[in-house]
Every structure is written in structure tokens, then in C-alpha cells.
Short mmCIF file of C-alpha atoms in Angstrom, two decimals:
data_model
loop_
_atom_site.label_atom_id
_atom_site.label_comp_id
_atom_site.label_asym_id
_atom_site.label_seq_id
_atom_site.Cartn_x
_atom_site.Cartn_y
_atom_site.Cartn_z
CA MET A 1 -25.23 109.60 65.49
CA THR A 2 -23.19 108.11 62.85
CA GLY A 3 -20.77 105.12 64.53
CA LEU A 4 -17.96 107.32 65.15
CA THR A 5 -19.85 110.36 67.25
CA ARG A 6 -21.17 107.62 69.10
CA HIS A 7 -17.86 105.97 69.83
CA ARG A 8 -17.37 109.24 70.99
CA ALA A 9 -19.99 109.11 73.18
CA ASP A 10 -19.09 106.16 74.93
CA LEU A 11 -15.04 107.00 75.17
CA LEU A 12 -16.82 110.46 77.41
CA LEU A 13 -19.07 108.36 79.49
CA THR A 14 -15.81 106.00 80.51
CA ALA A 15 -13.69 108.93 81.34
CA ALA A 16 -16.37 110.58 83.40
CA ALA A 17 -17.73 107.02 85.23
CA THR A 18 -13.63 107.02 85.98
CA VAL A 19 -13.20 109.91 87.32
CA VAL A 20 -16.43 109.83 89.12
CA ALA A 21 -15.29 106.82 90.91
CA THR A 22 -11.60 107.78 91.22
CA TYR A 23 -13.47 111.18 93.34
CA SER A 24 -15.46 108.35 95.11
CA LEU A 25 -12.20 106.35 96.32
CA LEU A 26 -10.50 109.38 97.38
CA SER A 27 -12.62 110.76 99.33
CA LEU A 28 -13.69 107.61 101.79
CA TYR A 29 -9.51 106.97 101.22
CA HIS A 30 -9.44 110.77 103.54
CA SER A 31 -12.37 110.33 104.95
CA ARG A 32 -11.12 106.64 106.55
CA SER A 33 -7.56 108.94 107.28
CA ARG A 34 -8.69 111.49 109.30
CA LYS A 35 -11.56 109.64 111.67
CA SER A 36 -7.55 106.90 111.81
CA ARG A 37 -6.12 110.58 113.33
CA ARG A 38 -8.38 111.53 115.20
CA ALA A 39 -8.65 107.90 117.00
CA ASP A 40 -4.95 107.74 117.21
CA LEU A 41 -4.54 111.45 118.55
CA SER A 42 -7.30 110.91 121.10
CA ASP A 43 -5.06 107.76 121.57
CA GLN A 44 -2.53 109.29 122.78
CA ILE A 45 -4.20 112.14 124.61
CA ASN A 46 -5.75 109.84 126.67
CA ARG A 47 -2.70 107.63 127.11
CA ALA A 48 -0.30 111.60 127.82
CA LEU A 49 -2.85 111.88 131.05
CA ALA A 50 -2.87 108.98 132.12
CA SER A 51 0.90 108.73 132.43
CA GLY A 52 0.95 112.29 133.78
CA ALA A 53 -1.13 111.57 136.60
CA ALA A 54 0.42 109.49 138.95
CA GLU A 55 3.78 111.47 138.63
CA THR A 56 3.89 115.46 139.99
CA ARG A 57 0.66 116.63 138.85
CA VAL A 58 -1.78 118.22 141.41
CA GLN A 59 -5.22 116.58 140.69
CA PRO A 60 -8.11 118.86 140.52
CA SER A 61 -10.77 118.44 143.73
CA PRO A 62 -13.51 116.07 142.61
CA SER A 63 -16.16 118.19 144.21
CA PRO A 64 -18.00 120.47 142.05
CA SER A 65 -17.47 123.25 144.45
CA PRO A 66 -14.55 125.21 144.51
CA PRO A 67 -12.21 124.49 147.32
CA VAL A 68 -11.41 125.80 150.71
CA PRO A 69 -9.12 129.49 149.93
CA ASN A 70 -5.25 129.06 151.48
CA THR A 71 -5.70 131.81 154.30
CA GLU A 72 -1.59 130.72 154.65
CA PRO A 73 0.74 133.09 153.28
CA THR A 74 2.70 132.27 150.40
CA PRO A 75 6.23 134.07 150.53
CA ALA A 76 6.64 135.20 147.31
CA PRO A 77 9.61 134.19 145.14
CA GLU A 78 12.37 136.12 144.22
CA PRO A 79 13.30 137.14 140.75
CA ASN A 80 16.70 136.08 139.29
CA SER A 81 19.62 138.58 140.38
CA ASP A 82 21.91 137.05 138.33
CA TYR A 83 20.12 138.27 134.84
CA ALA A 84 22.05 140.76 134.03
CA GLU A 85 20.72 144.68 133.43
CA GLU A 86 22.50 144.98 130.35
CA LEU A 87 20.50 142.16 129.04
CA VAL A 88 16.89 143.47 130.28
CA ARG A 89 17.30 146.73 129.11
CA GLU A 90 18.26 144.16 125.94
CA GLN A 91 14.36 142.26 125.80
CA LEU A 92 12.98 145.27 126.27
CA ALA A 93 15.03 148.00 124.20
CA ARG A 94 11.20 147.62 121.22
CA ASN A 95 9.60 149.35 124.78
CA TYR A 96 12.18 151.40 126.20
CA ALA A 97 12.32 152.95 122.28
CA PHE A 98 8.62 153.19 122.40
CA LEU A 99 8.10 154.64 125.87
CA ARG A 100 11.37 156.05 126.85
CA GLU A 101 13.41 156.12 129.48
CA ASP A 102 11.17 157.50 132.03
CA GLY A 103 7.87 155.67 130.61
CA VAL A 104 10.19 152.22 131.48
CA SER A 105 11.19 153.12 134.88
CA ARG A 106 7.62 153.14 135.91
CA VAL A 107 6.27 149.98 133.91
CA ARG A 108 9.59 148.27 135.83
CA ALA A 109 8.59 149.81 138.86
CA ALA A 110 5.00 148.50 139.54
CA SER A 111 3.11 145.78 141.05
CA VAL A 112 -0.49 144.52 139.85
CA VAL A 113 -2.40 141.08 141.05
CA ILE A 114 -4.43 139.75 138.60
CA VAL A 115 -7.05 138.66 140.12
CA GLY A 116 -8.63 134.84 137.45
CA CYS A 117 -6.15 133.36 135.39
CA GLY A 118 -7.63 131.78 132.45
CA GLY A 119 -8.92 133.03 129.04
CA VAL A 120 -8.59 136.81 129.66
CA GLY A 121 -5.83 136.81 133.31
CA SER A 122 -3.22 134.50 131.25
CA TRP A 123 -2.85 136.81 128.48
CA THR A 124 -2.63 139.64 130.92
CA ALA A 125 -0.56 138.20 133.03
CA VAL A 126 2.33 137.19 130.04
CA MET A 127 1.52 141.20 128.20
CA LEU A 128 2.65 142.51 131.53
CA ALA A 129 4.99 140.50 132.31
CA ARG A 130 6.47 140.85 128.44
CA SER A 131 6.95 144.20 129.54
CA GLY A 132 8.86 144.72 132.21
CA VAL A 133 6.10 145.07 135.43
CA ALA A 134 8.55 144.12 138.13
CA LYS A 135 5.77 142.26 140.13
CA LEU A 136 2.85 140.16 139.66
CA ARG A 137 0.25 138.21 142.25
CA LEU A 138 -1.23 136.08 140.38
CA VAL A 139 -5.19 134.36 142.01
CA ASP A 140 -7.08 131.99 140.84
CA PHE A 141 -8.69 128.59 142.60
CA ASP A 142 -8.55 126.63 139.39
CA TYR A 143 -6.85 124.85 137.48
CA VAL A 144 -6.13 123.79 133.85
CA THR A 145 -8.35 120.92 131.90
CA LEU A 146 -8.29 119.83 128.08
CA SER A 147 -11.50 122.66 127.73
CA SER A 148 -8.90 125.58 128.32
CA LEU A 149 -5.70 124.45 125.97
CA ASN A 150 -8.00 126.66 123.72
CA ARG A 151 -7.98 129.91 125.22
CA HIS A 152 -5.35 129.98 128.05
CA ALA A 153 -2.24 131.82 127.25
CA THR A 154 0.43 129.53 128.65
CA ALA A 155 -1.37 125.94 129.30
CA ALA A 156 0.09 123.15 127.19
CA LEU A 157 -1.14 119.53 127.63
CA ALA A 158 1.18 118.25 130.32
CA ASP A 159 -0.08 121.72 132.25
CA VAL A 160 -3.87 119.19 132.64
CA GLY A 161 -4.58 118.82 136.20
CA THR A 162 -2.06 121.54 138.03
CA PRO A 163 -3.29 125.33 139.27
CA LYS A 164 -3.91 128.42 136.37
CA VAL A 165 -1.06 130.10 138.23
CA GLU A 166 1.20 127.40 138.45
CA CYS A 167 1.66 127.06 135.12
CA ILE A 168 1.43 130.49 134.09
CA ALA A 169 4.62 131.31 136.37
CA ARG A 170 6.25 128.44 135.25
CA ALA A 171 6.52 130.29 131.70
CA LEU A 172 6.98 133.60 132.45
CA ARG A 173 9.74 132.69 134.59
CA ALA A 174 11.74 130.96 131.52
CA ILE A 175 10.97 134.32 129.49
CA VAL A 176 10.77 137.25 131.87
CA PRO A 177 13.84 136.12 134.83
CA PHE A 178 13.78 139.10 135.84
CA VAL A 179 9.71 140.34 136.64
CA GLN A 180 8.96 138.70 140.45
CA VAL A 181 6.15 136.13 139.82
CA ASP A 182 3.77 135.48 143.21
CA PRO A 183 1.45 132.20 142.26
CA ARG A 184 -2.00 132.27 144.92
CA VAL A 185 -4.36 128.91 144.19
CA GLU A 186 -7.18 130.99 146.36
CA LEU A 187 -10.24 132.07 145.77
CA TRP A 188 -10.86 135.64 145.90
CA ARG A 189 -13.93 137.21 148.25
CA GLY A 190 -14.28 140.35 149.00
CA ASP A 191 -13.33 140.49 152.66
CA ALA A 192 -10.66 140.83 154.86
CA ASP A 193 -8.30 137.80 152.59
CA GLY A 194 -9.35 139.32 150.04
CA ALA A 195 -7.84 142.49 150.79
CA GLU A 196 -5.06 140.95 151.87
CA LEU A 197 -4.24 139.58 148.81
CA LEU A 198 -4.59 143.09 146.96
CA ARG A 199 -2.57 144.49 149.26
CA GLY A 200 0.77 146.74 148.30
CA ALA A 201 -0.53 146.53 144.31
CA ASP A 202 -0.38 149.56 142.51
CA TRP A 203 -2.83 148.27 139.35
CA VAL A 204 -5.33 145.15 140.01
CA VAL A 205 -6.93 143.96 137.51
CA GLY A 206 -10.18 141.84 137.43
CA ALA A 207 -10.76 139.29 134.57
CA LEU A 208 -13.45 136.79 136.46
CA TYR A 209 -16.60 135.50 134.80
CA ILE A 210 -19.16 136.34 137.61
CA LEU A 211 -22.49 134.62 137.46
CA LEU A 212 -25.53 136.57 139.16
CA ALA A 213 -28.83 134.38 139.66
CA GLY A 214 -31.94 135.90 140.87
CA LYS A 215 -35.49 135.06 141.30
CA LYS A 216 -37.88 135.65 138.49
#
């Protein structure tokens, strides 16, 4: 091997070593940056939860058993009567184009009860409300948790610790103020109280996860 060839080989080895070293340093830097960002995000979430817990949030029951259903009737809130009909029709313009006048009229006259307002029920409520369903009753005893945020239609970090139905109701009142939303923080059961929750509904949507345990 001539001197010139050896010199070229040394240059190539030096360049390769430099690339490897630079890549390793960059990888180490990005890894530490990601860990730092994750730690900062975790601290922000903990601070947000700590500061909000003492304000207006309704804290979930510490017991793993569901809370006792509320048997007192809750008056249904009235929709916003100041929201002009022409605004409603403009908001539902695509619905009118697809379903025509008669179809949308039937939707807007409908009453729907949604039992279970988690990852399935919350999205159902949002889409029915956006379609202009006149009355929605939301039934669920559960509260928003951090683990709910990856699937719940309306829940945000500030909603952690609040009833799921209240979380949905707040969002819907801001989107479709002409729709009557009746949130019920209750556990639905197949008895007289459960039947009362369904009274007056044209349709009932069951979005509950039911676990059946039996003897082997």
C-alpha cells in the first residue's frame, strides 16, 4: 500500500469515527431531552391536579364500590331560548342537505337516553347533539380519570375528578345550546328507578361494559 493510499484510508477512518461519535452524542442528547420533557410534563400535571383539587372539582369516592344512586329527581335544564332558529338551521345546514326537511324535523323532535358515558357513550352523545337531537339524558355514576383522557370525547385535564355526564353536558352546551342536555350522576339498574330514567325516551343507547362472573 502506497503512502497516498494509506493517507486516504486514515482520512476515511477518521471521518467514519467522527460520524459515529457525533451520532452517539446526538442520540444521548435527544434521549436526555425526552426524559427531561417527560419529567416536566409529569410535574405540570401533578401541579395542575393539586391546584384544582381544592377548587371546584367533585372528588370521586375513595371506595372502589360505585356510589349510591341519586333517587331525587333532577329537573331537566332548558335549552337556550335566545339561540335563534335561523342560527340553528345554519348550524345544521349539512344535516338538512342530507336528510331533507322532514328527516331533520324528526331528529330535532327526538329524545334519547344514553346509559354509560365513557369512551363509547361520550362520542355517541356528541354526535347525536351535533345532529340536533332535541333532548339528551346522560346517565353514568362514574368520574373522569387521567386514564379517561385517551378515549373520552369531551374530557380535558381540568375535568379529572368531575362526573363524566357533567363534563359532557358542559361541552355540549357550548357547541349546541339549542339542545336540552340532562346529566344524571346515577348508576342505572334494571328496576323501577332505572325505568324512570328511561321514561319519555324515543331511543335508548346502552354504552355500558358489563362483566359477568360465574363459577368454573
